Tab-separated table of C-alpha atoms and ligand atoms in Angstrom:
chain	number	residue	atom	x	y	z
S	1356	MET	CA	13.836	-58.451	16.430
S	1357	ILE	CA	11.588	-56.178	14.360
S	1358	PHE	CA	13.238	-54.244	11.579
S	1359	VAL	CA	11.825	-50.728	11.101
S	1360	SER	CA	12.550	-49.187	7.740
S	1361	PRO	CA	14.204	-45.753	8.128
S	1362	PHE	CA	11.696	-44.377	5.594
S	1363	PHE	CA	8.763	-45.601	7.658
S	1364	TYR	CA	10.374	-44.113	10.750
S	1365	LEU	CA	10.900	-40.761	9.020
S	1366	ALA	CA	7.329	-40.722	7.716
S	1367	THR	CA	5.869	-41.295	11.195
S	1368	GLN	CA	8.136	-38.616	12.671
S	1369	ILE	CA	7.098	-36.123	10.010
S	1370	SER	CA	3.417	-36.796	10.587
S	1371	ILE	CA	3.917	-36.511	14.347
S	1372	LEU	CA	5.792	-33.259	13.857
S	1373	ASN	CA	3.323	-31.861	11.316
S	1374	PRO	CA	0.579	-30.109	13.245
S	1375	PHE	CA	-1.109	-28.926	10.046
S	1376	GLN	CA	-2.222	-32.153	8.373
S	1377	ASN	CA	-5.370	-32.626	6.313
S	1378	ILE	CA	-5.882	-28.930	5.925
S	1379	GLN	CA	-7.243	-27.348	2.788
S	1380	GLY	CA	-9.190	-24.297	1.825
S	1381	GLU	CA	-9.225	-21.134	-0.188
S	1382	THR	CA	-9.748	-17.430	0.223
S	1383	ALA	CA	-9.657	-14.321	-1.943
S	1384	TRP	CA	-9.504	-10.585	-1.282
S	1385	ARG	CA	-9.644	-7.371	-3.244
S	1386	ALA	CA	-7.436	-4.667	-1.718
S	1387	PRO	CA	-7.104	-1.115	-3.031
S	1388	SER	CA	-4.074	1.073	-3.455
S	1389	ASN	CA	-3.676	4.225	-1.351
S	1390	ILE	CA	-2.275	7.708	-1.819
S	1391	ALA	CA	-0.369	9.330	1.016
S	1392	LEU	CA	-1.281	12.866	2.102
S	1393	VAL	CA	1.533	13.062	4.664
S	1394	LYS	CA	4.286	10.879	3.246
S	1395	TYR	CA	6.266	8.047	4.760
S	1396	TRP	CA	9.856	8.497	3.605
S	1397	GLY	CA	12.620	7.016	5.747
S	1398	LYS	CA	12.542	3.783	7.699
S	1399	TYR	CA	14.473	1.720	10.246
S	1400	GLY	CA	14.555	-1.828	11.605
S	1401	GLN	CA	12.048	-4.185	10.077
S	1402	GLN	CA	10.184	-1.755	7.870
S	1403	LEU	CA	9.338	0.688	10.664
S	1404	PRO	CA	8.579	4.305	9.701
S	1405	ARG	CA	10.689	7.282	10.782
S	1406	ASN	CA	7.503	9.377	10.838
S	1407	ALA	CA	3.767	8.824	10.921
S	1408	SER	CA	1.868	9.081	7.621
S	1409	ILE	CA	-1.767	9.328	6.531
S	1410	SER	CA	-3.410	8.255	3.282
S	1411	PHE	CA	-6.642	8.101	1.349
S	1412	THR	CA	-7.643	4.542	0.540
S	1413	LEU	CA	-8.518	4.388	-3.165
S	1414	LYS	CA	-11.322	2.506	-4.886
S	1415	ASN	CA	-10.658	1.698	-8.533
S	1416	ALA	CA	-6.932	0.863	-8.410
S	1417	PHE	CA	-6.915	-2.514	-6.688
S	1418	THR	CA	-5.390	-5.997	-6.659
S	1419	GLU	CA	-7.415	-9.195	-6.385
S	1420	THR	CA	-5.574	-12.134	-4.908
S	1421	ALA	CA	-6.864	-15.672	-4.447
S	1422	VAL	CA	-5.028	-18.321	-2.412
S	1423	LYS	CA	-5.774	-22.038	-2.427
S	1424	TYR	CA	-3.942	-24.001	0.250
S	1425	TYR	CA	-3.542	-27.613	1.257
S	1426	SER	CA	-1.272	-29.643	3.555
S	1427	LYS	CA	1.936	-30.856	1.988
S	1428	THR	CA	2.132	-34.608	1.574
S	1429	LYS	CA	5.672	-34.427	2.897
S	1430	ALA	CA	6.418	-31.739	5.436
S	1431	ASP	CA	9.735	-29.907	5.192
S	1432	ASN	CA	10.952	-26.463	6.102
S	1433	ASN	CA	10.515	-24.963	2.673
S	1434	ILE	CA	7.873	-22.574	1.461
S	1435	ASP	CA	5.994	-24.178	-1.397
S	1436	ILE	CA	4.101	-21.834	-3.732
S	1437	GLN	CA	2.829	-21.579	-7.241
S	1438	PHE	CA	2.247	-18.024	-8.337
S	1439	PHE	CA	0.192	-16.776	-11.266
S	1440	PHE	CA	-0.056	-13.118	-12.251
S	1441	GLU	CA	-2.927	-12.256	-14.568
S	1442	GLY	CA	-3.387	-15.918	-15.421
S	1443	LYS	CA	0.259	-16.707	-16.222
S	1444	ALA	CA	3.089	-18.173	-14.160
S	1445	ASN	CA	5.401	-15.312	-13.176
S	1446	PRO	CA	8.783	-16.504	-11.827
S	1447	LYS	CA	10.023	-12.971	-11.004
S	1448	PHE	CA	7.042	-12.134	-8.778
S	1449	ALA	CA	7.019	-15.722	-7.427
S	1450	GLU	CA	10.571	-15.312	-6.152
S	1451	LYS	CA	9.682	-12.058	-4.377
S	1452	ILE	CA	6.635	-13.619	-2.740
S	1453	HIS	CA	8.633	-16.708	-1.783
S	1454	LYS	CA	11.177	-14.536	0.038
S	1455	PHE	CA	8.418	-12.520	1.713
S	1456	LEU	CA	6.640	-15.673	2.921
S	1457	GLU	CA	9.920	-17.056	4.292
S	1458	SER	CA	10.378	-13.847	6.273
S	1459	ILE	CA	6.938	-14.044	7.905
S	1460	VAL	CA	7.024	-17.686	9.079
S	1461	PRO	CA	7.446	-16.472	12.703
S	1462	HIS	CA	4.033	-14.779	12.323
S	1463	PHE	CA	2.375	-17.650	10.425
S	1464	PRO	CA	3.969	-20.928	11.621
S	1465	PHE	CA	1.669	-22.957	9.335
S	1466	LEU	CA	3.335	-21.668	6.155
S	1467	PRO	CA	6.054	-24.349	5.765
S	1468	TYR	CA	3.416	-27.090	6.152
S	1469	LEU	CA	1.197	-25.955	3.283
S	1470	THR	CA	1.326	-25.701	-0.474
S	1471	LEU	CA	-0.078	-22.350	-1.631
S	1472	GLU	CA	-1.490	-21.634	-5.081
S	1473	ILE	CA	-1.625	-17.865	-5.389
S	1474	SER	CA	-3.170	-15.979	-8.278
S	1475	SER	CA	-3.258	-12.242	-8.517
S	1476	GLN	CA	-4.455	-9.538	-10.879
S	1477	ASN	CA	-4.576	-5.752	-10.904
S	1478	SER	CA	-7.458	-3.554	-12.004
S	1479	PHE	CA	-5.042	-1.081	-13.538
S	1480	PRO	CA	-2.886	-1.820	-16.573
S	1481	HIS	CA	0.557	-3.202	-15.837
S	1482	SER	CA	2.637	-0.404	-17.348
S	1483	THR	CA	1.037	2.766	-16.011
S	1484	GLY	CA	3.682	3.688	-13.480
S	1485	ILE	CA	1.150	3.017	-10.708
S	1486	ALA	CA	2.899	1.145	-7.915
S	1487	SER	CA	1.051	-2.079	-7.238
S	1488	SER	CA	3.002	-3.051	-4.123
S	1489	ALA	CA	0.521	-1.437	-1.700
S	1490	SER	CA	-2.575	-3.131	-3.113
S	1491	SER	CA	-0.880	-6.458	-3.831
S	1492	MET	CA	0.775	-6.778	-0.430
S	1493	ALA	CA	-2.437	-5.755	1.337
S	1494	ALA	CA	-4.457	-8.338	-0.626
S	1495	LEU	CA	-1.932	-11.099	0.101
S	1496	ALA	CA	-1.706	-10.158	3.792
S	1497	LEU	CA	-5.506	-10.280	4.093
S	1498	CYS	CA	-5.550	-13.742	2.459
S	1499	LEU	CA	-2.832	-15.057	4.811
S	1500	THR	CA	-4.559	-13.645	7.893
S	1501	THR	CA	-7.805	-15.274	6.728
S	1502	ILE	CA	-6.017	-18.617	6.327
S	1503	GLU	CA	-4.732	-18.258	9.871
S	1504	GLU	CA	-8.273	-17.525	11.035
S	1505	GLN	CA	-9.611	-20.550	9.124
S	1506	ILE	CA	-6.980	-22.803	10.702
S	1507	ASN	CA	-7.107	-21.409	14.249
S	1508	GLY	CA	-10.728	-20.316	14.494
S	1509	ASP	CA	-12.235	-16.834	14.686
S	1510	MET	CA	-10.324	-13.847	15.958
S	1511	LEU	CA	-11.679	-10.458	16.899
S	1512	ALA	CA	-12.460	-8.253	13.884
S	1513	ARG	CA	-10.172	-5.526	15.176
S	1514	SER	CA	-7.155	-7.737	15.730
S	1515	PHE	CA	-7.703	-9.375	12.325
S	1516	LEU	CA	-7.177	-6.068	10.519
S	1517	GLU	CA	-4.296	-5.076	12.773
S	1518	LYS	CA	-2.542	-8.342	12.010
S	1519	ALA	CA	-3.249	-8.048	8.265
S	1520	SER	CA	-1.915	-4.483	8.367
S	1521	MET	CA	1.220	-5.555	10.225
S	1522	ILE	CA	1.896	-8.358	7.717
S	1523	ALA	CA	1.249	-6.023	4.765
S	1524	ARG	CA	3.758	-3.582	6.287
S	1525	LEU	CA	6.453	-6.259	6.270
S	1526	GLY	CA	5.826	-6.738	2.525
S	1527	SER	CA	5.722	-3.054	1.595
S	1528	GLY	CA	5.517	-0.302	4.225
S	1529	SER	CA	2.736	1.804	2.745
S	1530	ALA	CA	0.634	-1.343	2.071
S	1531	CYS	CA	-0.303	-1.459	5.756
S	1532	ARG	CA	-2.580	1.566	5.243
S	1533	SER	CA	-4.572	-0.191	2.483
S	1534	VAL	CA	-6.568	-2.496	4.770
S	1535	TYR	CA	-8.923	0.243	6.044
S	1536	PRO	CA	-11.733	2.242	4.453
S	1537	TYR	CA	-11.427	5.960	3.592
S	1538	LEU	CA	-8.284	6.997	5.515
S	1539	ALA	CA	-5.585	5.338	7.586
S	1540	VAL	CA	-2.684	6.481	9.737
S	1541	TRP	CA	0.500	4.486	10.101
S	1542	GLY	CA	3.140	5.358	12.684
S	1543	GLN	CA	3.101	6.369	16.316
S	1544	HIS	CA	1.759	9.912	16.773
S	1545	ASP	CA	0.528	11.627	19.917
S	1546	ALA	CA	-2.576	13.032	18.205
S	1547	ILE	CA	-3.744	9.621	16.953
S	1548	GLN	CA	-5.226	7.229	19.439
S	1549	ASP	CA	-3.800	3.678	19.338
S	1550	SER	CA	-1.375	4.624	16.565
S	1551	SER	CA	1.596	2.321	16.116
S	1552	ASN	CA	4.737	1.904	14.055
S	1553	GLU	CA	3.877	-1.794	13.648
S	1554	TYR	CA	0.550	-1.388	11.840
S	1555	ALA	CA	-1.843	1.238	10.546
S	1556	VAL	CA	-5.066	2.275	12.266
S	1557	PRO	CA	-8.294	3.481	10.668
S	1558	PHE	CA	-8.894	7.210	10.661
S	1559	TYR	CA	-12.316	8.129	9.373
S	1560	GLU	CA	-14.815	8.305	12.185
S	1561	GLN	CA	-14.417	12.007	12.857
S	1562	VAL	CA	-13.537	12.938	9.283
S	1563	HIS	CA	-15.701	15.544	7.534
S	1564	PRO	CA	-17.934	13.910	4.869
S	1565	ILE	CA	-16.407	16.019	2.077
S	1566	PHE	CA	-13.190	13.997	2.360
S	1567	LYS	CA	-14.901	10.599	2.352
S	1568	SER	CA	-15.993	11.072	-1.251
S	1569	PHE	CA	-12.879	12.884	-2.495
S	1570	LYS	CA	-11.754	12.254	-6.057
S	1571	ASP	CA	-8.242	11.338	-7.215
S	1572	ALA	CA	-7.491	11.625	-10.927
S	1573	ILE	CA	-4.089	10.070	-11.609
S	1574	LEU	CA	-2.373	11.713	-14.564
S	1575	ILE	CA	0.172	9.365	-16.103
S	1576	VAL	CA	3.093	11.522	-17.170
S	1577	SER	CA	5.329	8.497	-17.670
S	1578	SER	CA	4.811	4.771	-17.212
S	1579	ASP	CA	8.559	4.042	-17.239
S	1580	GLU	CA	9.958	2.078	-14.345
S	1581	LYS	CA	11.186	4.294	-11.502
S	1582	SER	CA	14.875	5.264	-11.638
S	1583	VAL	CA	15.197	4.573	-7.895
S	1584	SER	CA	13.350	1.895	-5.959
S	1585	SER	CA	11.458	3.022	-2.868
S	1586	ARG	CA	13.739	0.762	-0.795
S	1587	ALA	CA	16.777	2.743	-2.031
S	1588	GLY	CA	14.896	6.023	-1.599
S	1589	HIS	CA	14.099	5.293	2.047
S	1590	ALA	CA	17.720	4.264	2.637
S	1591	LEU	CA	18.963	7.601	1.279
S	1592	MET	CA	17.182	9.394	4.125
S	1593	GLU	CA	19.777	7.952	6.508
S	1594	GLY	CA	22.477	10.312	5.192
S	1595	ASN	CA	20.177	13.189	4.289
S	1596	PRO	CA	21.216	16.424	6.059
S	1597	PHE	CA	17.553	17.496	6.364
S	1598	ALA	CA	16.274	14.178	7.729
S	1599	ASP	CA	15.680	15.287	11.322
S	1600	SER	CA	13.845	18.461	10.396
S	1601	ARG	CA	11.797	16.490	7.858
S	1602	TYR	CA	10.618	14.059	10.561
S	1603	LEU	CA	9.626	16.998	12.763
S	1604	GLN	CA	7.811	18.655	9.866
S	1605	ALA	CA	5.878	15.435	9.112
S	1606	LYS	CA	4.831	15.278	12.755
S	1607	THR	CA	3.437	18.824	12.655
S	1608	HIS	CA	1.812	18.233	9.261
S	1609	LEU	CA	0.000	15.187	10.584
S	1610	THR	CA	-1.381	17.122	13.547
S	1611	THR	CA	-2.579	19.946	11.289
S	1612	ILE	CA	-3.977	17.788	8.500
S	1613	THR	CA	-6.009	15.597	10.862
S	1614	ASP	CA	-7.540	18.809	12.174
S	1615	CYS	CA	-8.353	19.942	8.610
S	1616	LEU	CA	-9.844	16.537	7.845
S	1617	LYS	CA	-12.118	16.785	10.868
S	1618	HIS	CA	-13.273	20.324	10.164
S	1619	GLY	CA	-13.451	20.199	6.369
S	1620	ASP	CA	-10.745	22.858	5.950
S	1621	LEU	CA	-9.978	22.375	2.253
S	1622	GLU	CA	-7.527	25.210	1.829
S	1623	LYS	CA	-5.176	24.224	4.634
S	1624	PHE	CA	-5.558	20.567	3.617
S	1625	GLY	CA	-4.391	21.430	0.098
S	1626	GLU	CA	-1.494	23.511	1.373
S	1627	ILE	CA	-0.140	20.610	3.433
S	1628	VAL	CA	-0.731	17.943	0.787
S	1629	GLU	CA	1.131	19.930	-1.886
S	1630	ASN	CA	3.930	20.831	0.502
S	1631	GLU	CA	4.317	17.133	1.370
S	1632	ALA	CA	4.603	16.176	-2.306
S	1633	LEU	CA	7.246	18.807	-3.011
S	1634	THR	CA	9.145	17.988	0.192
S	1635	LEU	CA	9.324	14.302	-0.795
S	1636	HIS	CA	10.842	15.289	-4.145
S	1637	ALA	CA	13.124	17.896	-2.578
S	1638	LEU	CA	14.466	15.221	-0.229
S	1639	MET	CA	15.306	13.041	-3.215
S	1640	MET	CA	16.977	15.974	-4.967
S	1641	CYS	CA	19.277	16.678	-2.035
S	1642	SER	CA	20.150	13.060	-1.216
S	1643	THR	CA	23.528	11.612	-2.153
S	1644	PRO	CA	23.296	10.413	-4.859
S	1645	SER	CA	20.476	12.726	-5.831
S	1646	TYR	CA	17.436	11.921	-7.943
S	1647	MET	CA	15.121	14.125	-9.973
S	1648	LEU	CA	11.896	12.163	-10.251
S	1649	MET	CA	9.690	14.867	-11.744
S	1650	LEU	CA	9.615	15.372	-15.504
S	1651	PRO	CA	9.030	18.649	-17.403
S	1652	ASN	CA	5.375	17.696	-17.902
S	1653	THR	CA	4.959	17.140	-14.142
S	1654	LEU	CA	5.959	20.773	-13.594
S	1655	LYS	CA	3.766	22.004	-16.431
S	1656	ILE	CA	0.744	20.201	-14.932
S	1657	ILE	CA	1.459	21.610	-11.453
S	1658	ASP	CA	1.682	25.093	-12.903
S	1659	LEU	CA	-1.624	24.737	-14.775
S	1660	ILE	CA	-3.338	23.407	-11.637
S	1661	LYS	CA	-2.232	26.456	-9.649
S	1662	THR	CA	-3.464	28.882	-12.295
S	1663	PHE	CA	-6.797	27.049	-12.634
S	1664	ARG	CA	-7.275	27.041	-8.862
S	1665	THR	CA	-6.634	30.774	-8.567
S	1666	GLU	CA	-8.667	31.813	-11.594
S	1667	LYS	CA	-11.680	29.582	-10.996
S	1668	ALA	CA	-11.536	29.400	-7.185
S	1669	VAL	CA	-11.868	25.612	-7.334
S	1670	PRO	CA	-10.427	23.470	-4.496
S	1671	LEU	CA	-8.167	21.361	-6.703
S	1672	TYR	CA	-4.864	20.159	-5.219
S	1673	TYR	CA	-2.091	17.854	-6.344
S	1674	THR	CA	0.141	15.278	-4.774
S	1675	LEU	CA	2.938	13.067	-6.089
S	1676	ASP	CA	4.368	9.685	-5.223
S	1677	ALA	CA	8.069	9.033	-5.701
S	1678	GLY	CA	7.682	9.407	-9.467
S	1679	PRO	CA	6.515	11.846	-12.172
S	1680	ASN	CA	2.771	11.080	-12.186
S	1681	VAL	CA	0.389	13.633	-10.690
S	1682	HIS	CA	-2.573	12.849	-8.439
S	1683	LEU	CA	-5.292	15.517	-8.636
S	1684	LEU	CA	-7.383	15.662	-5.477
S	1685	TYR	CA	-10.783	17.421	-5.448
S	1686	PRO	CA	-14.239	17.190	-3.896
S	1687	VAL	CA	-16.865	15.212	-5.799
S	1688	GLY	CA	-18.929	18.425	-5.996
S	1689	ASN	CA	-16.261	19.948	-8.280
S	1690	ALA	CA	-15.861	16.843	-10.456
S	1691	VAL	CA	-17.490	18.261	-13.603
S	1692	GLU	CA	-15.377	21.428	-13.833
S	1693	VAL	CA	-12.139	19.661	-12.802
S	1694	GLU	CA	-12.628	16.785	-15.222
S	1695	THR	CA	-13.420	19.196	-18.067
S	1696	PHE	CA	-10.203	21.060	-17.188
S	1697	ILE	CA	-8.264	17.761	-17.226
S	1698	GLN	CA	-9.649	16.836	-20.655
S	1699	GLN	CA	-9.103	20.283	-22.156
S	1700	ALA	CA	-5.849	21.455	-20.574
S	1701	LEU	CA	-3.908	18.590	-18.977
S	1702	LEU	CA	-4.266	15.577	-21.277
S	1703	PRO	CA	-1.618	16.852	-23.749
S	1704	TYR	CA	0.955	16.522	-20.942
S	1705	CYS	CA	0.072	12.888	-20.185
S	1706	GLU	CA	1.660	9.869	-21.814
S	1707	GLN	CA	-0.777	8.740	-24.514
S	1708	GLN	CA	-3.396	10.927	-22.782
S	1709	LYS	CA	-3.600	8.402	-19.949
S	1710	VAL	CA	-5.604	9.274	-16.821
S	1711	ILE	CA	-6.975	6.916	-14.181
S	1712	PHE	CA	-10.068	8.316	-12.505
S	1713	ASP	CA	-10.152	7.112	-8.949
S	1714	GLU	CA	-11.714	8.192	-5.656
S	1715	VAL	CA	-11.669	7.510	-1.932
S	1716	GLY	CA	-12.981	4.006	-1.333
S	1717	LYS	CA	-14.466	1.796	1.322
S	1718	GLY	CA	-11.464	-0.488	1.705
S	1719	PRO	CA	-10.828	-4.154	0.973
S	1720	ILE	CA	-13.553	-6.623	0.015
S	1721	ARG	CA	-13.450	-10.299	0.888
S	1722	LEU	CA	-14.281	-12.168	-2.316
S	1723	LYS	CA	-14.164	-15.712	-0.945
Q	2329	PMV	O1	5.785	1.515	0.807
Q	2329	PMV	P1	6.985	1.929	0.060
Q	2329	PMV	O2	8.234	1.369	0.663
Q	2329	PMV	O3	6.848	1.644	-1.418
Q	2329	PMV	O4	7.133	3.520	0.208
Q	2329	PMV	C1	6.150	4.390	-0.257
Q	2329	PMV	C2	6.568	5.780	-0.110
Q	2329	PMV	C3	5.655	6.826	-0.715
Q	2329	PMV	O5	4.723	6.265	-1.589
Q	2329	PMV	C4	6.502	7.814	-1.502
Q	2329	PMV	C5	4.939	7.612	0.376
Q	2329	PMV	C6	3.843	6.903	1.093
Q	2329	PMV	O6	3.671	7.180	2.296
Q	2329	PMV	O7	3.103	6.100	0.486
């Protein structure tokens, strides 16, 4: 009788069961942040939006993520990662990414069979109050989709970005819009062909050129951490008495703004963008519990923008994320006068005179 060691038996079973042996490789992507023009605020199910949203993809605020991967020597069901942020091990971020990767195993069945070494860095300083979840989740999703492509062979370019967008969405809703150049729409909407709640779609082909080179100067009013996470903010929409009318309003705004974007209607564009920013904050103010996310200097800046626009007849508009910082949106042709105005009139209202000059960008770049 032949005696088979249980360890030998287990090892052969594992190698039989491990379809991802002898795999190794690496990839790296740069993905930008984005700024919503019609906001996503309110979600259901697995990170699905209550209304469709549209955003400008930015250029200078980005995350670069590199992933090295190789088959585990011993396969098990666990996700195995090492995570470095700006060159240093970062256990807090590592735990978040670990959880995220666990949640997407149904979409990437190879994940439990590989060890991943992930390193990530942002172009913008850590404590500026700029949310990095959109750019970081988009960069990671693009890396994972590339790994899938490297393991399984080429996929169609279109379905690659759709899959990356869908995965980014599961990490952070708005991140799904960051995988496309110029502008992207996320959420099912009758006016947008092929739009979906599952992933974003590009929206730039029919867009007037003036919007493809738009500027976004981000005025940092405060770099403090947000008093309410966006997860909690979205959840508050469930009990908000204005939720249903908000979703209807967003629907109408998206129809109108896509029309403005096509025809180069700056004035109407600005009206909607500013209304969206104030509506987002109004929704937070009338939630239970309520949150006031603007600071006195946010209001001062908004007031100065309105006066400047009226007096100088310059198409300068503002928008806000769920925080106190102000995004100034303007055509590149007005950059000199707007940037002089920022330096002369608005800097005193910014924390340590901090401004990040950004603009509409061409989307993610594959680095490796
Ligand atoms: O992607 P989240 O869950 O961080 O939510 C982002 C929400 C807003 O930035 C306020 C609006 C948007 O559409 O980006």
